[in-house]
Amino acid sequence: MKKTIKKSTIYSLAAAALFLVFLYWLDANRLSQGMLISVLQKGAILALVATSMNLLNGFTGLFSLGQAGFMSIGAYTTAILIIPVRSLDGVYYMNGVHPAIMNLRLLMANSPPFLQSVYPFIALLLGGALAALIALLVGLAVLRLKSDYLAIATLGLSEIVRAIFSSPQFDQITNGSYGLNKIPNFPPMLFGLIPSLITPFIITGVSVAFIVLLINSSYGRAFKAIREDEIAAEAMGISLYKHKEMSFVISSFFSAVAGGMLAMYMRSIEAKTFSITLTYDILLIVVIGGIGSVTGSVVSAFLVTAAKEWWLRFFDQPLSLFGFQVPLFRTGFRMVIFSVLLMVVVLIYRRGLFGTNEFSWAGLIKRLRLKRPAKKEVE
Amino acid sequence: MSILLSTQHLTMQFGGVVAVDDLNINIPKGEITALIGPNGAGKTTAFNVITGGYQPTNGRVIFDGAVIAENCPRSKMKRIYNGSYTEPFRHTVVNKSDVITRLGMARTFQNIRLFKDLTVFENVLIAKHCHIKAGLFAATFRLNRGEERAMSQDALSLLERVGLLESRNEKASSLPYGKQRRLEIARALATGPRLLLLDEPAAGMNPKETDELSQFIVDIKDSFGLTVFLIEHHMNLVMDISDSIYVLDYGKTIAYGTPAEVQNNERVIQAYLGVDEA
Ligand SMILES: Nc1ncnc2c1ncn2[C@@H]1O[C@H](COP(=O)(O)OP(=O)(O)OP(=O)(O)O)[C@@H](O)[C@H]1O
Ligand SMILES: [Mg+2]
């Protein structure tokens, strides 16, 4: 028993090391691997939101549609705190920056260089904390009610946040409908030992590891009990309200951290970026991966991103075979193919690619030994 | 003999239906008390009110000397109140079922409510969560290894006690019916109760299984120092192991006494007439 545990830890460490080597290789070849890097980075960001959504929907049985809203809170907080001071006037050229923000940013700019290098991370954490606080308040109001209300409340919240961020009243903070730009890319970590290209993978890795540890802790088991049967869970002494609130706050925190990373990735954001379609995209990733599987969410985030933004690009180019112009191949056709593929995947894997299963080395080895095609996976 | 649980004029009315009407029971510590009655008599409803699932319409529930629920008819219910006891209780005391469980009262359900997709072991382990000392972060970072180990060990020894140790890694829903019932009891025991409420634990069991269950209930009562309150239709089981019996019919208590007294009670025989006497 003990030996297998040790073995799997060694495998995991080896896999992580290999991936890290690969990331350093990517960093060395970043000029030629632009598409791969961009897909992997976006995949990593979406993997974190999808996992945090899964914590709520898949593990606690609470249906929330507020991911985009919490992401935008993280994105705006981060952007406001990290756009270089010298660019601020340019970014807010229409209405000017709010003096409070300007003063804070000047204060930050004049602090010692060591602090300067951690500000981006503090900005991500602050964005997360703000989202967590808002989730706490919303939860206070709706989590005591029947679970269905959460979906409606979070959907509403998401739209309200978007409206606030784009409203003229907050022009000096959010720059209204112009959005924010000149957002710096990911910061390097450990004094440049970890190049900025790798940062989002580290943040997502640490965050997902936290969520996995939580899910496997006693509190995570209580979340699952609530998912399985609220009445029974409550009869077993589990406070429904308290545990739902925990799950909701933590999920919102990580959604906002991912939102902050998205701001760094896109370099410019506007309120429209965080419309309800973003939440649907994430929901789709969760469903494809398997509701109740973290592995599923992570794998599916990368697959969906790669398919959508890279592998299917080819369908958007005009194609001529033997001098014959194939119809349909034009901008947008890729999304049609993507939707068809989705339907096929959902039809074959009714409970998502992973169902509620998680990756384990023992499982993988067993699968490799049984050389037969593993069709029975969806159980 | 001290009383562990009692209800005073407990009434539960749904719309116009008075499901439990002026229920007054006393459950002595360390004894097995049964609640019987024909289908729809209000037995499960009484359990639900006692364990905090419903707020009573009128009356009071006292557990170990403390009032855990108290209410009187209000607003619309005041007008349509149909209970036979009309003196209103003045205070309102509400406790959700999780609070009541942590006070030391655990139950099983008539229509089994296990955590179906989780393993047998997890089902019991989850029930130990209600007394966890570590906070969310301590538990996530495994700073409570000792506590976590104690929880698993307790869960395993409970599973051994109910004879489900070999099935510990199976999905709860994959167990045969009889074992699911025993798992529900193990899960209830894992919350560390002083009072155990069993809602038809022998439902769907054959006579042999029922006999084993009777023995099992007496065993766990003795070894865990429990008080047991049970609803059951299998009269053999009830008559064998109960110290006293309450009989409900249409929400009203029609009889109370020892098994021998209740068996010979005219009203009880009438209420059960035509009803299958197993
Ligand atoms: N939530 C509810 N809403 C409305 N009516 C209810 C509710 N729960 C129970 N009742 C009614 O209360 C009455 C008592 O039901 P209860 O389930 O307590 O009976 P029981 O004695 O447990 O019966 P059985 O032996 O069939 O389990 C029934 O008439 C039932 O329809
Ligand atoms: Mg019943």
Coordinates of N, CA and C in Angstrom, one line a residue, chain B residues 36-210:
Chain B
I36 N -45.9 3.3 16.8 CA -46.6 2.5 15.7 C -47.9 3.1 15.4
G37 N -48.5 2.6 14.3 CA -49.8 3.1 13.8 C -49.9 2.8 12.4
P38 N -51.2 2.8 11.9 CA -51.4 2.5 10.4 C -50.7 3.5 9.5
N39 N -50.7 3.2 8.2 CA -50.1 4.1 7.2 C -50.7 5.5 7.3
G40 N -49.9 6.5 7.2 CA -50.5 7.8 7.2 C -50.9 8.3 8.6
A41 N -50.5 7.6 9.6 CA -50.9 8.0 11.0 C -50.1 9.3 11.5
G42 N -49.0 9.6 10.8 CA -48.2 10.7 11.2 C -46.9 10.4 11.9
K43 N -46.5 9.2 11.9 CA -45.3 8.8 12.6 C -44.0 9.4 12.0
T44 N -43.9 9.4 10.7 CA -42.7 10.0 10.1 C -42.7 11.5 10.3
T45 N -43.9 12.1 10.2 CA -44.0 13.5 10.5 C -43.6 13.9 11.9
A46 N -43.9 13.0 12.9 CA -43.5 13.3 14.2 C -42.0 13.3 14.3
F47 N -41.4 12.3 13.6 CA -39.9 12.2 13.6 C -39.3 13.5 13.0
N48 N -39.9 13.9 11.9 CA -39.4 15.1 11.2 C -39.5 16.3 12.0
V49 N -40.5 16.5 12.8 CA -40.6 17.6 13.7 C -39.6 17.5 14.8
I50 N -39.5 16.4 15.4 CA -38.5 16.2 16.5 C -37.1 16.5 16.1
T51 N -36.7 16.0 14.8 CA -35.4 16.2 14.4 C -35.1 17.5 13.7
G52 N -36.1 18.4 13.7 CA -35.8 19.7 13.1 C -36.1 19.9 11.6
G53 N -36.7 18.8 11.0 CA -37.0 18.9 9.6 C -38.1 19.9 9.3
Y54 N -39.2 19.8 10.2 CA -40.3 20.8 10.1 C -40.3 21.6 11.4
Q55 N -40.9 22.8 11.3 CA -41.2 23.5 12.5 C -42.6 23.2 13.0
P56 N -42.8 22.8 14.2 CA -44.1 22.4 14.6 C -45.1 23.5 14.5
T57 N -46.4 23.2 14.4 CA -47.4 24.3 14.3 C -47.7 24.8 15.7
N58 N -47.7 23.9 16.6 CA -47.9 24.2 18.0 C -47.2 23.2 18.9
G59 N -46.8 23.6 20.1 CA -46.2 22.7 21.0 C -44.7 22.8 21.2
R60 N -44.1 21.9 21.8 CA -42.7 22.0 22.3 C -42.0 20.7 22.2
V61 N -40.7 20.7 21.9 CA -39.9 19.5 22.0 C -38.8 19.8 23.0
I62 N -38.6 18.8 23.9 CA -37.5 19.0 24.9 C -36.6 17.9 24.8
F63 N -35.3 18.2 24.6 CA -34.3 17.1 24.5 C -33.2 17.4 25.6
D64 N -33.1 16.4 26.5 CA -32.1 16.4 27.5 C -32.3 17.7 28.3
G65 N -33.5 18.1 28.7 CA -33.7 19.2 29.5 C -33.8 20.6 28.8
A66 N -33.5 20.6 27.5 CA -33.5 21.9 26.8 C -34.6 21.9 25.8
V67 N -35.2 23.1 25.6 CA -36.3 23.2 24.6 C -35.6 23.3 23.3
I68 N -35.8 22.4 22.4 CA -35.1 22.5 21.1 C -36.1 23.0 20.0
A69 N -37.4 22.9 20.2 CA -38.3 23.5 19.3 C -39.6 23.9 20.0
E70 N -40.1 25.1 19.6 CA -41.3 25.5 20.2 C -42.0 26.5 19.3
N71 N -43.2 26.4 19.1 CA -43.9 27.3 18.2 C -45.4 27.4 18.5
C72 N -46.1 28.4 18.0 CA -47.5 28.5 18.0 C -48.0 28.9 16.7
P73 N -49.3 28.7 16.4 CA -49.8 29.1 15.1 C -49.8 30.6 14.9
R74 N -49.4 31.0 13.7 CA -49.2 32.4 13.4 C -49.9 32.7 12.1
S75 N -50.2 34.0 11.9 CA -50.9 34.6 10.7 C -52.0 33.7 10.2
K76 N -51.7 33.2 9.0 CA -52.8 32.4 8.3 C -53.1 31.1 9.1
M77 N -52.0 30.5 9.6 CA -52.2 29.2 10.3 C -53.1 29.5 11.6
K78 N -53.0 30.7 12.1 CA -53.8 31.0 13.3 C -55.3 30.8 13.0
R79 N -55.6 31.2 11.8 CA -57.1 31.2 11.4 C -57.5 29.7 11.1
I80 N -56.6 29.0 10.4 CA -57.0 27.7 10.0 C -56.6 26.6 11.0
Y81 N -56.0 27.0 12.1 CA -55.5 26.0 13.0 C -56.6 25.0 13.4
N82 N -56.3 23.7 13.4 CA -57.3 22.7 13.5 C -56.9 21.7 14.6
G83 N -55.8 21.9 15.3 CA -55.3 21.0 16.3 C -56.3 20.9 17.5
S84 N -56.2 19.8 18.2 CA -57.2 19.7 19.3 C -56.7 20.4 20.6
Y85 N -55.4 20.7 20.6 CA -54.9 21.5 21.8 C -54.7 22.9 21.3
T86 N -55.5 23.8 22.0 CA -55.5 25.2 21.4 C -54.7 26.2 22.2
E87 N -54.2 25.8 23.4 CA -53.4 26.7 24.2 C -52.1 27.0 23.4
P88 N -51.9 28.3 23.1 CA -50.6 28.5 22.3 C -49.4 28.6 23.1
F89 N -48.3 28.1 22.6 CA -47.0 28.2 23.3 C -46.5 29.6 22.9
R90 N -45.9 30.3 23.9 CA -45.6 31.7 23.7 C -44.3 31.9 22.9
H91 N -43.3 31.1 23.2 CA -42.0 31.4 22.6 C -41.8 30.7 21.3
T92 N -40.9 31.1 20.5 CA -40.5 30.4 19.3 C -39.1 30.0 19.4
V93 N -38.9 28.7 19.3 CA -37.5 28.2 19.3 C -37.3 27.4 18.0
V94 N -36.3 27.7 17.2 CA -36.1 27.0 16.0 C -34.7 26.5 16.0
N95 N -34.5 25.2 15.7 CA -33.2 24.7 15.5 C -33.2 23.8 14.2
K96 N -32.3 24.1 13.3 CA -32.2 23.3 12.1 C -31.7 21.9 12.5
S97 N -32.0 20.9 11.6 CA -31.6 19.5 11.9 C -30.2 19.3 12.1
D98 N -29.3 20.1 11.5 CA -27.9 19.9 11.7 C -27.5 20.2 13.2
V99 N -28.1 21.3 13.7 CA -27.8 21.7 15.1 C -28.3 20.6 16.0
I100 N -29.5 20.1 15.8 CA -30.1 19.0 16.6 C -29.2 17.8 16.6
T101 N -28.7 17.4 15.4 CA -27.9 16.3 15.3 C -26.6 16.4 16.1
R102 N -26.1 17.7 16.1 CA -24.8 17.9 16.9 C -25.1 17.9 18.4
L103 N -26.4 18.1 18.8 CA -26.8 18.0 20.2 C -26.8 16.5 20.6
G104 N -26.9 15.6 19.7 CA -26.8 14.2 20.1 C -28.1 13.4 19.7
M105 N -28.7 13.8 18.5 CA -29.8 13.0 18.1 C -29.6 12.7 16.6
A106 N -29.7 11.4 16.3 CA -29.4 11.0 14.9 C -30.5 10.1 14.4
R107 N -30.7 10.1 13.1 CA -31.9 9.4 12.6 C -31.6 8.6 11.3
T108 N -32.4 7.7 11.0 CA -32.4 7.1 9.7 C -33.7 7.4 9.0
F109 N -33.8 7.2 7.7 CA -34.9 7.6 6.9 C -35.7 6.3 6.4
Q110 N -37.1 6.5 6.4 CA -37.9 5.5 5.9 C -37.6 5.0 4.5
N111 N -37.5 6.0 3.6 CA -37.0 5.8 2.3 C -35.5 6.1 2.2
I112 N -34.7 5.1 2.4 CA -33.2 5.3 2.5 C -32.7 6.5 1.8
R113 N -31.9 7.3 2.5 CA -31.3 8.4 1.9 C -29.8 8.4 2.1
L114 N -29.1 7.5 1.5 CA -27.7 7.4 1.6 C -27.1 8.4 0.6
F115 N -25.8 8.7 0.7 CA -25.1 9.4 -0.3 C -24.7 8.4 -1.4
K116 N -25.6 8.3 -2.3 CA -25.6 7.1 -3.2 C -24.3 6.9 -4.0
D117 N -23.7 8.0 -4.6 CA -22.6 7.9 -5.4 C -21.3 7.8 -4.7
L118 N -21.3 7.9 -3.3 CA -20.1 7.8 -2.6 C -19.9 6.4 -2.0
T119 N -18.7 6.1 -1.6 CA -18.5 4.8 -1.1 C -19.1 4.6 0.3
V120 N -19.2 3.3 0.7 CA -19.7 3.0 2.0 C -18.9 3.7 3.1
F121 N -17.6 3.6 2.9 CA -16.7 4.2 3.9 C -16.9 5.7 4.0
E122 N -17.0 6.4 2.8 CA -17.2 7.8 2.8 C -18.5 8.2 3.5
N123 N -19.6 7.4 3.3 CA -20.8 7.7 3.9 C -20.7 7.8 5.4
V124 N -20.0 6.9 6.0 CA -19.8 6.9 7.5 C -18.9 8.1 7.9
L125 N -17.8 8.2 7.1 CA -16.8 9.2 7.4 C -17.4 10.6 7.4
I126 N -18.3 10.9 6.4 CA -18.9 12.2 6.3 C -19.7 12.5 7.6
A127 N -20.3 11.5 8.2 CA -21.1 11.7 9.4 C -20.2 12.2 10.6
K128 N -18.9 11.9 10.5 CA -18.0 12.3 11.6 C -17.6 13.8 11.4
H129 N -17.9 14.3 10.2 CA -17.5 15.7 10.0 C -18.1 16.7 10.9
C130 N -19.3 16.4 11.4 CA -20.1 17.4 12.2 C -19.4 17.8 13.5
H131 N -18.4 17.0 13.9 CA -17.7 17.3 15.2 C -16.3 17.7 14.9
I132 N -15.9 18.0 13.6 CA -14.6 18.3 13.3 C -14.1 19.6 14.0
K133 N -12.8 19.6 14.5 CA -12.3 20.7 15.2 C -11.5 21.6 14.2
A134 N -10.8 21.0 13.3 CA -10.0 21.8 12.4 C -10.8 22.7 11.5
G135 N -10.3 23.9 11.2 CA -11.0 24.7 10.3 C -10.8 24.3 8.8
L136 N -11.4 25.1 7.9 CA -11.2 24.7 6.5 C -9.8 24.7 6.0
F137 N -9.0 25.7 6.4 CA -7.6 25.7 5.9 C -6.8 24.7 6.5
A138 N -6.9 24.5 7.8 CA -6.2 23.4 8.5 C -6.5 22.1 7.9
A139 N -7.7 21.8 7.6 CA -8.1 20.5 7.0 C -7.6 20.4 5.6
T140 N -7.6 21.5 4.8 CA -7.2 21.4 3.5 C -5.7 21.2 3.4
F141 N -4.9 21.8 4.3 CA -3.5 21.6 4.3 C -3.0 20.4 5.2
R142 N -4.0 19.6 5.6 CA -3.8 18.4 6.3 C -3.0 18.6 7.6
L143 N -3.3 19.7 8.3 CA -2.7 20.0 9.6 C -3.3 19.2 10.7
N144 N -4.4 18.6 10.3 CA -5.2 17.8 11.4 C -5.1 16.3 11.2
R145 N -3.9 15.9 10.8 CA -3.7 14.5 10.5 C -4.2 13.5 11.6
G146 N -3.9 13.9 12.9 CA -4.4 13.1 14.0 C -5.9 13.0 14.0
E147 N -6.5 14.1 13.9 CA -8.0 14.1 13.9 C -8.5 13.3 12.7
E148 N -8.0 13.5 11.5 CA -8.4 12.8 10.3 C -8.2 11.3 10.5
R149 N -7.1 10.9 11.1 CA -6.9 9.5 11.3 C -7.9 8.9 12.3
A150 N -8.2 9.6 13.3 CA -9.1 9.2 14.3 C -10.5 9.0 13.7
M151 N -10.9 10.0 12.8 CA -12.2 9.9 12.1 C -12.2 8.6 11.3
S152 N -11.2 8.3 10.5 CA -11.2 7.1 9.6 C -11.3 5.9 10.5
Q153 N -10.5 5.9 11.6 CA -10.5 4.7 12.4 C -11.9 4.4 13.0
D154 N -12.5 5.5 13.5 CA -13.8 5.3 14.1 C -14.8 4.8 13.0
A155 N -14.7 5.4 11.8 CA -15.6 5.0 10.7 C -15.4 3.5 10.4
L156 N -14.1 3.1 10.3 CA -13.8 1.7 10.0 C -14.3 0.8 11.1
S157 N -14.2 1.2 12.4 CA -14.6 0.3 13.4 C -16.1 0.2 13.5
L158 N -16.8 1.3 13.1 CA -18.3 1.3 13.0 C -18.7 0.3 11.9
L159 N -18.0 0.4 10.8 CA -18.3 -0.5 9.7 C -18.1 -2.0 10.1
E160 N -17.1 -2.2 10.8 CA -16.8 -3.6 11.3 C -18.0 -4.0 12.2
R161 N -18.4 -3.1 13.1 CA -19.5 -3.3 14.0 C -20.8 -3.8 13.3
V162 N -21.1 -3.1 12.2 CA -22.3 -3.4 11.5 C -22.1 -4.5 10.4
G163 N -20.9 -5.0 10.3 CA -20.6 -6.1 9.3 C -20.5 -5.6 7.9
L164 N -20.0 -4.4 7.7 CA -19.9 -3.9 6.3 C -18.5 -3.5 5.9
L165 N -17.5 -4.0 6.7 CA -16.1 -3.7 6.5 C -15.6 -4.1 5.1
E166 N -16.1 -5.3 4.7 CA -15.6 -5.8 3.4 C -16.2 -4.9 2.2
S167 N -17.3 -4.3 2.5 CA -17.9 -3.5 1.4 C -17.5 -2.1 1.4
R168 N -16.5 -1.7 2.2 CA -16.2 -0.3 2.5 C -15.9 0.5 1.2
N169 N -15.3 -0.1 0.2 CA -15.0 0.6 -1.0 C -16.0 0.5 -2.1
E170 N -17.2 -0.1 -1.8 CA -18.2 -0.2 -2.8 C -19.1 1.1 -2.7
K171 N -19.7 1.4 -3.9 CA -20.6 2.5 -3.9 C -21.8 2.2 -3.0
A172 N -22.3 3.1 -2.3 CA -23.5 2.9 -1.4 C -24.7 2.3 -2.1
S173 N -24.9 2.8 -3.3 CA -26.1 2.4 -4.1 C -26.0 1.0 -4.6
S174 N -24.7 0.4 -4.6 CA -24.6 -0.9 -5.1 C -24.9 -2.0 -4.0
L175 N -25.0 -1.6 -2.8 CA -25.3 -2.6 -1.7 C -26.7 -3.1 -1.8
P176 N -26.9 -4.4 -1.4 CA -28.3 -4.9 -1.3 C -29.0 -4.1 -0.2
Y177 N -30.3 -4.2 -0.4 CA -31.2 -3.4 0.5 C -31.0 -3.5 2.0
G178 N -30.8 -4.7 2.4 CA -30.6 -4.9 3.9 C -29.4 -4.2 4.4
K179 N -28.3 -4.3 3.5 CA -27.0 -3.7 3.9 C -27.2 -2.2 3.9
Q180 N -27.9 -1.7 2.9 CA -28.1 -0.2 2.9 C -28.8 0.3 4.2
R181 N -29.7 -0.5 4.7 CA -30.4 -0.1 6.0 C -29.4 -0.1 7.1
R182 N -28.5 -1.1 7.1 CA -27.5 -1.2 8.2 C -26.5 0.0 8.0
L183 N -26.2 0.3 6.8 CA -25.2 1.4 6.5 C -25.8 2.7 7.1
E184 N -27.1 2.9 6.8 CA -27.8 4.1 7.3 C -27.7 4.2 8.9
I185 N -27.8 3.0 9.5 CA -27.7 3.0 11.0 C -26.2 3.4 11.4
A186 N -25.3 2.8 10.7 CA -23.9 3.0 11.0 C -23.6 4.5 10.8
R187 N -24.1 5.1 9.7 CA -23.9 6.5 9.5 C -24.5 7.4 10.6
A188 N -25.7 7.0 11.0 CA -26.3 7.8 12.1 C -25.4 7.6 13.4
L189 N -24.9 6.4 13.6 CA -24.1 6.2 14.8 C -22.8 7.1 14.8
A190 N -22.3 7.3 13.6 CA -21.1 8.0 13.4 C -21.2 9.5 13.9
T191 N -22.4 10.0 14.0 CA -22.5 11.4 14.5 C -22.4 11.4 16.0
G192 N -22.3 10.2 16.6 CA -22.1 10.2 18.1 C -23.4 10.6 18.8
P193 N -24.5 9.9 18.5 CA -25.8 10.3 19.2 C -26.0 9.7 20.6
R194 N -26.9 10.3 21.3 CA -27.3 9.7 22.6 C -28.7 9.1 22.3
L195 N -29.5 9.8 21.4 CA -30.8 9.3 21.0 C -30.7 8.9 19.5
L196 N -31.2 7.7 19.2 CA -31.2 7.2 17.9 C -32.6 7.0 17.4
L197 N -33.0 7.6 16.3 CA -34.4 7.5 15.8 C -34.3 6.7 14.6
L198 N -35.1 5.6 14.6 CA -35.1 4.7 13.4 C -36.4 4.7 12.8
D199 N -36.5 5.0 11.5 CA -37.8 5.1 10.8 C -37.9 3.8 10.0
E200 N -38.7 2.9 10.5 CA -39.0 1.6 9.8 C -37.7 0.9 9.3
P201 N -36.8 0.6 10.3 CA -35.5 -0.1 9.9 C -35.7 -1.4 9.3
A202 N -36.8 -2.1 9.6 CA -36.9 -3.5 9.1 C -37.8 -3.5 7.8
A203 N -38.1 -2.3 7.2 CA -39.0 -2.3 6.0 C -38.3 -3.1 4.9
G204 N -39.0 -4.0 4.3 CA -38.5 -4.7 3.2 C -37.6 -5.9 3.6
M205 N -37.5 -6.2 4.9 CA -36.7 -7.3 5.3 C -37.5 -8.6 5.5
N206 N -36.9 -9.7 5.3 CA -37.6 -11.0 5.5 C -37.5 -11.3 7.0
P207 N -38.3 -12.3 7.5 CA -38.4 -12.6 8.9 C -37.0 -12.9 9.6
K208 N -36.1 -13.5 8.8 CA -34.8 -13.9 9.4 C -34.0 -12.6 9.6
E209 N -34.0 -11.8 8.5 CA -33.3 -10.5 8.6 C -33.8 -9.6 9.7
T210 N -35.2 -9.7 9.9 CA -35.8 -8.9 10.9 C -35.4 -9.3 12.3

